[in-house]
Amino acid sequence: MTALDPVLKDLWHPVLLAADLTDSPVAAEVLGLKVVLYRSSQSVHALKDLCIHRGVPLSLGRVRGDEIVCAYHGWSYSGCGACTRIPSLPAGTAIPTKARAIAYACRERYGIIWVCVGAPLTEEPEIGLRGPDPAFRQVYMGPYELAAAAPRVIENFLDVSHLMYVHEGMLGDSEYSEINDYRVHEVDGTLRTDVIEVYQPDPDGRGIGVVSLYTYEVYHPVSVSLSKGTAGTEHIFYLYLLVLPKNEASSVAFMLMERNYALDEPDERFVAFQDVLLEQDRLIVESQKPELLPLDLQAELHLKCDRLSIAYRRMLQEAGVTFGTA
């Protein structure tokens, strides 16, 4: 078995919207590991999706009380992975100590189920550097399944100069492609850009052209955010991209949008707009070669407008991230 990424294994990863974990187990994949999620009366739990007895996925089973029951022979496991019942054993027989499942750290926070398959570096998962602002209108978008490595998905989000072509008529206009000479600042292991000005014919699905003022932040190898103000107004829009690295060939993108304007507009309009943008991005990130993000800066040609992409690649390399990179 391939060793887990030394950095990503100890971080929290979004796996499922909390509303989608009800009374049945749900199968998932994190860093190439098969995981089963289930909800008990007390909490949410993540186990390796495998019964030690005959190798059947526990996700095929059911939840009974606070335990998950294997579909094959009825073995029951608690949230900590201990086998609590083997129906075929005679009454009074001790359960073998080897009869247990591997348990992973699991949390429910911000309406998402998070899993860490290593030793969590923080007690709780976080979104952004400040966390979502309850004073803003919030809406979740996705999750979106992508046949692309997580670092590729992240770098595409950070690439401002693609807006005028991949999203022309919406987030950009090819007649206004020049990018101002911004800088990237590194503070305590995070990245933040200067303001980047972009003319956008339709920045959020309402069809109102504006000059948007972008600031990007990278606070996690596969979770990033942007803030977007509108020149001449107090309007501000935050978009958090949280990417689950399922395996090196596929990812799941969760998005949380916050805004302090258009509060009477239906959320569905913003979600539908993001759905269109995601499909435009999908064509790109699922076609890029090599599939894994090259960290060698000599492997591709870079321009001044790529400063954030360059900083992101350096950040991954210096941190020692290997999953989804080349």
Short mmCIF file of C-alpha atoms in Angstrom, two decimals:
data_model
loop_
_atom_site.label_atom_id
_atom_site.label_comp_id
_atom_site.label_asym_id
_atom_site.label_seq_id
_atom_site.Cartn_x
_atom_site.Cartn_y
_atom_site.Cartn_z
CA MET A 1 0.00 0.00 0.00
CA THR A 2 1.25 3.48 -0.90
CA ALA A 3 2.22 5.59 2.11
CA LEU A 4 -0.19 8.37 2.98
CA ASP A 5 0.82 11.92 2.18
CA PRO A 6 2.84 13.14 5.20
CA VAL A 7 1.06 16.51 5.21
CA LEU A 8 -2.50 15.85 4.03
CA LYS A 9 -3.04 12.82 6.28
CA ASP A 10 -3.01 15.02 9.39
CA LEU A 11 -5.42 17.65 8.04
CA TRP A 12 -9.22 17.76 8.12
CA HIS A 13 -10.94 17.06 4.81
CA PRO A 14 -14.57 17.74 3.88
CA VAL A 15 -16.27 14.49 2.95
CA LEU A 16 -20.03 14.97 2.96
CA LEU A 17 -22.68 17.60 3.55
CA ALA A 18 -24.05 16.95 7.03
CA ALA A 19 -27.61 16.89 5.73
CA ASP A 20 -26.70 13.89 3.55
CA LEU A 21 -25.72 11.70 6.51
CA THR A 22 -28.99 10.43 7.94
CA ASP A 23 -29.81 6.93 9.22
CA SER A 24 -27.79 4.86 6.72
CA PRO A 25 -24.02 4.42 6.33
CA VAL A 26 -22.33 6.36 3.52
CA ALA A 27 -19.20 5.22 1.68
CA ALA A 28 -16.47 7.78 0.96
CA GLU A 29 -12.83 7.95 -0.06
CA VAL A 30 -10.09 10.10 1.47
CA LEU A 31 -6.52 10.10 0.13
CA GLY A 32 -7.18 6.73 -1.50
CA LEU A 33 -8.57 5.17 1.69
CA LYS A 34 -12.08 3.69 1.66
CA VAL A 35 -14.07 5.13 4.57
CA VAL A 36 -17.60 4.59 5.90
CA LEU A 37 -19.45 7.38 7.68
CA TYR A 38 -22.39 6.90 9.98
CA ARG A 39 -24.37 8.91 12.49
CA SER A 40 -25.13 7.72 16.03
CA SER A 41 -27.32 9.34 18.66
CA GLN A 42 -24.23 11.06 20.06
CA SER A 43 -22.00 11.97 17.15
CA VAL A 44 -20.73 11.21 13.65
CA HIS A 45 -18.18 8.47 13.03
CA ALA A 46 -15.71 7.39 10.36
CA LEU A 47 -14.30 3.86 10.09
CA LYS A 48 -12.25 2.04 7.51
CA ASP A 49 -14.86 0.63 5.15
CA LEU A 50 -13.98 -3.00 5.79
CA CYS A 51 -15.19 -5.74 8.09
CA ILE A 52 -12.19 -7.63 9.47
CA HIS A 53 -14.05 -10.94 9.18
CA ARG A 54 -14.46 -11.48 5.42
CA GLY A 55 -13.57 -8.19 3.82
CA VAL A 56 -17.04 -6.86 3.08
CA PRO A 57 -17.50 -3.07 3.06
CA LEU A 58 -19.26 -1.90 6.19
CA SER A 59 -21.05 0.68 4.06
CA LEU A 60 -23.22 -2.17 2.76
CA GLY A 61 -24.56 -2.66 6.28
CA ARG A 62 -26.93 -0.68 8.46
CA VAL A 63 -26.93 1.43 11.58
CA ARG A 64 -28.48 -0.16 14.67
CA GLY A 65 -28.57 2.00 17.75
CA ASP A 66 -25.17 3.66 17.96
CA GLU A 67 -23.34 0.94 16.01
CA ILE A 68 -22.80 -0.12 12.42
CA VAL A 69 -23.69 -3.72 11.51
CA CYS A 70 -21.95 -5.63 8.73
CA ALA A 71 -24.33 -6.90 6.04
CA TYR A 72 -22.54 -10.26 5.67
CA HIS A 73 -22.50 -11.88 9.13
CA GLY A 74 -23.99 -9.21 11.39
CA TRP A 75 -20.82 -8.19 13.21
CA SER A 76 -21.40 -4.90 15.05
CA TYR A 77 -18.85 -2.12 15.49
CA SER A 78 -18.93 0.92 17.74
CA GLY A 79 -17.83 4.38 16.66
CA CYS A 80 -14.34 3.77 18.04
CA GLY A 81 -13.99 0.64 15.89
CA ALA A 82 -14.43 -1.99 18.60
CA CYS A 83 -16.43 -5.07 17.60
CA THR A 84 -19.23 -5.36 20.14
CA ARG A 85 -21.21 -8.34 18.85
CA ILE A 86 -20.59 -11.45 16.75
CA PRO A 87 -23.95 -13.22 16.43
CA SER A 88 -22.46 -16.61 15.48
CA LEU A 89 -20.42 -16.88 18.70
CA PRO A 90 -21.98 -18.94 21.53
CA ALA A 91 -23.31 -16.84 24.38
CA GLY A 92 -20.61 -15.80 26.84
CA THR A 93 -17.74 -16.25 24.36
CA ALA A 94 -15.23 -13.41 24.43
CA ILE A 95 -14.90 -11.37 21.26
CA PRO A 96 -11.35 -11.68 19.81
CA THR A 97 -9.26 -8.58 20.42
CA LYS A 98 -8.34 -8.50 16.73
CA ALA A 99 -12.02 -8.03 15.86
CA ARG A 100 -12.08 -4.29 15.34
CA ALA A 101 -12.21 -1.72 12.58
CA ILE A 102 -9.82 1.19 12.10
CA ALA A 103 -11.45 4.41 13.33
CA TYR A 104 -10.66 7.87 11.98
CA ALA A 105 -11.21 11.28 13.52
CA CYS A 106 -14.56 12.68 12.42
CA ARG A 107 -16.33 15.99 13.07
CA GLU A 108 -19.53 17.75 12.06
CA ARG A 109 -18.90 21.47 11.63
CA TYR A 110 -20.19 24.25 9.37
CA GLY A 111 -22.79 21.88 7.92
CA ILE A 112 -20.11 19.48 6.66
CA ILE A 113 -18.80 16.10 7.83
CA TRP A 114 -14.99 16.22 8.07
CA VAL A 115 -12.50 13.34 8.37
CA CYS A 116 -8.81 13.18 9.27
CA VAL A 117 -7.12 9.86 8.51
CA GLY A 118 -3.99 10.67 10.52
CA ALA A 119 -3.39 12.63 13.72
CA PRO A 120 -5.35 15.92 13.51
CA LEU A 121 -3.21 19.01 13.92
CA THR A 122 -6.22 20.98 15.17
CA GLU A 123 -9.11 19.97 17.39
CA GLU A 124 -11.69 21.23 14.90
CA PRO A 125 -11.73 21.84 11.13
CA GLU A 126 -11.86 25.45 10.01
CA ILE A 127 -13.03 27.30 6.92
CA GLY A 128 -10.89 30.26 5.94
CA LEU A 129 -8.65 32.30 8.19
CA ARG A 130 -11.54 33.90 10.06
CA GLY A 131 -14.31 31.38 9.61
CA PRO A 132 -17.69 32.07 8.02
CA ASP A 133 -19.32 35.34 9.10
CA PRO A 134 -22.85 34.82 10.48
CA ALA A 135 -23.70 38.41 9.47
CA PHE A 136 -23.47 37.40 5.80
CA ARG A 137 -25.95 35.42 3.72
CA GLN A 138 -24.47 31.94 3.24
CA VAL A 139 -25.18 29.29 0.65
CA TYR A 140 -23.48 25.97 -0.11
CA MET A 141 -22.71 24.98 -3.67
CA GLY A 142 -21.96 21.47 -4.85
CA PRO A 143 -20.43 19.15 -3.94
CA TYR A 144 -18.96 18.69 -7.40
CA GLU A 145 -17.20 15.47 -8.46
CA LEU A 146 -14.16 16.13 -10.67
CA ALA A 147 -11.86 13.71 -12.47
CA ALA A 148 -8.81 15.77 -11.53
CA ALA A 149 -6.18 15.88 -8.80
CA ALA A 150 -7.00 18.22 -5.90
CA PRO A 151 -3.99 20.56 -6.44
CA ARG A 152 -5.04 21.04 -10.07
CA VAL A 153 -8.53 22.03 -8.93
CA ILE A 154 -7.11 24.48 -6.40
CA GLU A 155 -4.67 26.09 -8.82
CA ASN A 156 -7.43 26.63 -11.37
CA PHE A 157 -9.42 28.52 -8.71
CA LEU A 158 -6.36 30.69 -7.98
CA ASP A 159 -5.70 31.46 -11.65
CA VAL A 160 -7.18 34.91 -12.29
CA SER A 161 -6.10 35.19 -15.94
CA HIS A 162 -8.35 32.32 -17.05
CA LEU A 163 -11.51 34.25 -16.12
CA MET A 164 -11.50 36.21 -19.39
CA TYR A 165 -11.45 33.09 -21.55
CA VAL A 166 -12.90 30.08 -19.75
CA HIS A 167 -15.67 32.26 -18.25
CA GLU A 168 -15.92 34.96 -20.94
CA GLY A 169 -19.13 36.93 -20.78
CA MET A 170 -19.54 36.09 -17.12
CA LEU A 171 -16.41 36.50 -14.99
CA GLY A 172 -14.34 38.19 -17.67
CA ASP A 173 -14.05 39.78 -21.09
CA SER A 174 -11.17 38.91 -23.43
CA GLU A 175 -10.99 42.59 -24.45
CA TYR A 176 -9.97 43.35 -20.85
CA SER A 177 -7.41 40.61 -20.19
CA GLU A 178 -4.54 42.58 -18.64
CA ILE A 179 -3.81 41.73 -14.98
CA ASN A 180 -2.41 44.42 -12.68
CA ASP A 181 1.01 43.67 -11.18
CA TYR A 182 -0.08 42.25 -7.82
CA ARG A 183 2.10 40.68 -5.13
CA VAL A 184 1.64 37.57 -2.98
CA HIS A 185 2.38 37.85 0.75
CA GLU A 186 3.24 34.89 2.96
CA VAL A 187 2.29 35.16 6.64
CA ASP A 188 2.54 32.25 9.08
CA GLY A 189 2.39 29.67 6.32
CA THR A 190 -0.59 31.23 4.51
CA LEU A 191 -0.69 33.17 1.25
CA ARG A 192 -2.62 36.37 0.52
CA THR A 193 -2.61 38.52 -2.60
CA ASP A 194 -2.86 42.23 -3.13
CA VAL A 195 -6.10 43.39 -4.71
CA ILE A 196 -6.51 42.30 -8.33
CA GLU A 197 -8.92 44.31 -10.50
CA VAL A 198 -11.03 42.44 -13.05
CA TYR A 199 -13.82 43.77 -15.26
CA GLN A 200 -16.68 41.26 -15.09
CA PRO A 201 -19.81 41.41 -17.30
CA ASP A 202 -21.74 39.16 -14.91
CA PRO A 203 -19.83 38.45 -11.69
CA ASP A 204 -22.52 36.57 -9.77
CA GLY A 205 -25.39 35.62 -12.05
CA ARG A 206 -27.41 38.83 -11.77
CA GLY A 207 -26.22 40.22 -15.12
CA ILE A 208 -24.75 43.44 -13.71
CA GLY A 209 -21.31 44.35 -15.10
CA VAL A 210 -18.80 45.72 -12.57
CA VAL A 211 -15.12 46.07 -11.81
CA SER A 212 -14.46 43.40 -9.19
CA LEU A 213 -11.67 43.65 -6.63
CA TYR A 214 -10.26 40.18 -5.91
CA THR A 215 -8.15 39.06 -2.96
CA TYR A 216 -7.11 35.41 -2.71
CA GLU A 217 -6.07 33.47 0.40
CA VAL A 218 -4.46 30.04 0.64
CA TYR A 219 -4.69 28.70 4.18
CA HIS A 220 -4.59 24.93 3.56
CA PRO A 221 -2.98 22.85 0.78
CA VAL A 222 -6.37 21.96 -0.72
CA SER A 223 -8.71 24.60 0.75
CA VAL A 224 -8.62 28.25 -0.33
CA SER A 225 -10.81 31.34 -0.49
CA LEU A 226 -11.34 34.56 -2.34
CA SER A 227 -13.05 37.81 -1.46
CA LYS A 228 -14.53 39.96 -4.18
CA GLY A 229 -15.57 43.54 -3.65
CA THR A 230 -17.31 45.80 -6.14
CA ALA A 231 -15.64 49.11 -6.97
CA GLY A 232 -17.64 52.05 -5.61
CA THR A 233 -19.85 49.98 -3.27
CA GLU A 234 -19.72 48.20 0.07
CA HIS A 235 -20.75 44.92 -1.57
CA ILE A 236 -18.51 41.97 -0.75
CA PHE A 237 -18.64 38.34 -1.73
CA TYR A 238 -16.59 35.50 -0.20
CA LEU A 239 -16.13 32.15 -1.86
CA TYR A 240 -14.51 29.23 -0.04
CA LEU A 241 -13.31 26.23 -2.04
CA LEU A 242 -12.80 23.08 0.03
CA VAL A 243 -11.48 20.16 -1.97
CA LEU A 244 -11.59 16.54 -0.86
CA PRO A 245 -8.66 14.62 -2.38
CA LYS A 246 -10.43 11.28 -2.96
CA ASN A 247 -7.50 9.80 -4.85
CA GLU A 248 -4.87 11.17 -7.20
CA ALA A 249 -7.27 11.03 -10.15
CA SER A 250 -10.44 12.42 -8.60
CA SER A 251 -11.63 15.09 -6.17
CA VAL A 252 -14.80 16.52 -4.71
CA ALA A 253 -15.20 20.30 -4.53
CA PHE A 254 -17.34 21.82 -1.79
CA MET A 255 -18.06 25.55 -2.01
CA LEU A 256 -19.46 28.04 0.48
CA MET A 257 -20.49 31.49 -0.71
CA GLU A 258 -21.11 34.48 1.57
CA ARG A 259 -22.49 37.85 0.51
CA ASN A 260 -23.69 41.05 2.18
CA TYR A 261 -25.85 42.24 -0.72
CA ALA A 262 -28.79 41.03 -2.84
CA LEU A 263 -30.21 39.48 0.30
CA ASP A 264 -33.68 39.23 -1.24
CA GLU A 265 -32.38 37.37 -4.30
CA PRO A 266 -33.04 33.61 -4.29
CA ASP A 267 -30.00 31.50 -3.43
CA GLU A 268 -30.86 29.20 -6.33
CA ARG A 269 -29.79 31.90 -8.80
CA PHE A 270 -26.29 32.01 -7.33
CA VAL A 271 -26.06 28.22 -7.14
CA ALA A 272 -27.15 27.82 -10.76
CA PHE A 273 -24.55 30.41 -11.80
CA GLN A 274 -21.79 28.53 -9.96
CA ASP A 275 -22.96 25.26 -11.52
CA VAL A 276 -22.32 26.76 -14.97
CA LEU A 277 -18.90 28.07 -13.96
CA LEU A 278 -17.95 24.68 -12.55
CA GLU A 279 -18.80 22.92 -15.80
CA GLN A 280 -16.65 25.40 -17.71
CA ASP A 281 -13.77 24.72 -15.31
CA ARG A 282 -14.34 20.97 -15.51
CA LEU A 283 -13.43 20.90 -19.20
CA ILE A 284 -10.09 22.49 -18.34
CA VAL A 285 -8.99 20.68 -15.18
CA GLU A 286 -10.03 17.26 -16.45
CA SER A 287 -7.96 17.82 -19.63
CA GLN A 288 -4.71 19.24 -18.21
CA LYS A 289 -1.43 17.39 -18.72
CA PRO A 290 0.28 16.16 -16.74
CA GLU A 291 -2.66 15.15 -14.58
CA LEU A 292 -0.63 15.80 -11.41
CA LEU A 293 0.41 19.36 -10.61
CA PRO A 294 4.12 19.86 -11.46
CA LEU A 295 5.99 21.48 -8.58
CA ASP A 296 9.18 21.95 -10.59
CA LEU A 297 8.87 25.57 -11.69
CA GLN A 298 11.01 24.84 -14.74
CA ALA A 299 8.45 22.36 -16.08
CA GLU A 300 6.11 25.08 -17.40
CA LEU A 301 6.34 28.72 -18.47
CA HIS A 302 5.17 31.30 -15.92
CA LEU A 303 4.26 34.99 -16.21
CA LYS A 304 3.86 37.82 -13.70
CA CYS A 305 0.12 37.18 -13.58
CA ASP A 306 0.93 33.63 -12.38
CA ARG A 307 2.55 34.85 -9.16
CA LEU A 308 -0.13 33.20 -7.02
CA SER A 309 0.17 29.87 -8.84
CA ILE A 310 3.93 29.99 -8.42
CA ALA A 311 3.59 30.76 -4.70
CA TYR A 312 1.06 27.93 -4.31
CA ARG A 313 3.38 25.41 -5.97
CA ARG A 314 6.27 26.54 -3.78
CA MET A 315 4.05 26.27 -0.70
CA LEU A 316 3.18 22.65 -1.54
CA GLN A 317 6.80 21.77 -2.26
CA GLU A 318 8.13 23.36 0.92
CA ALA A 319 5.43 21.71 3.02
CA GLY A 320 6.24 18.30 1.54
CA VAL A 321 2.88 17.59 -0.14
CA THR A 322 3.22 14.65 -2.52
CA PHE A 323 -0.41 13.63 -3.16
CA GLY A 324 -1.64 14.97 -6.50
CA THR A 325 1.72 16.55 -7.36
CA ALA A 326 4.56 15.64 -9.70
#
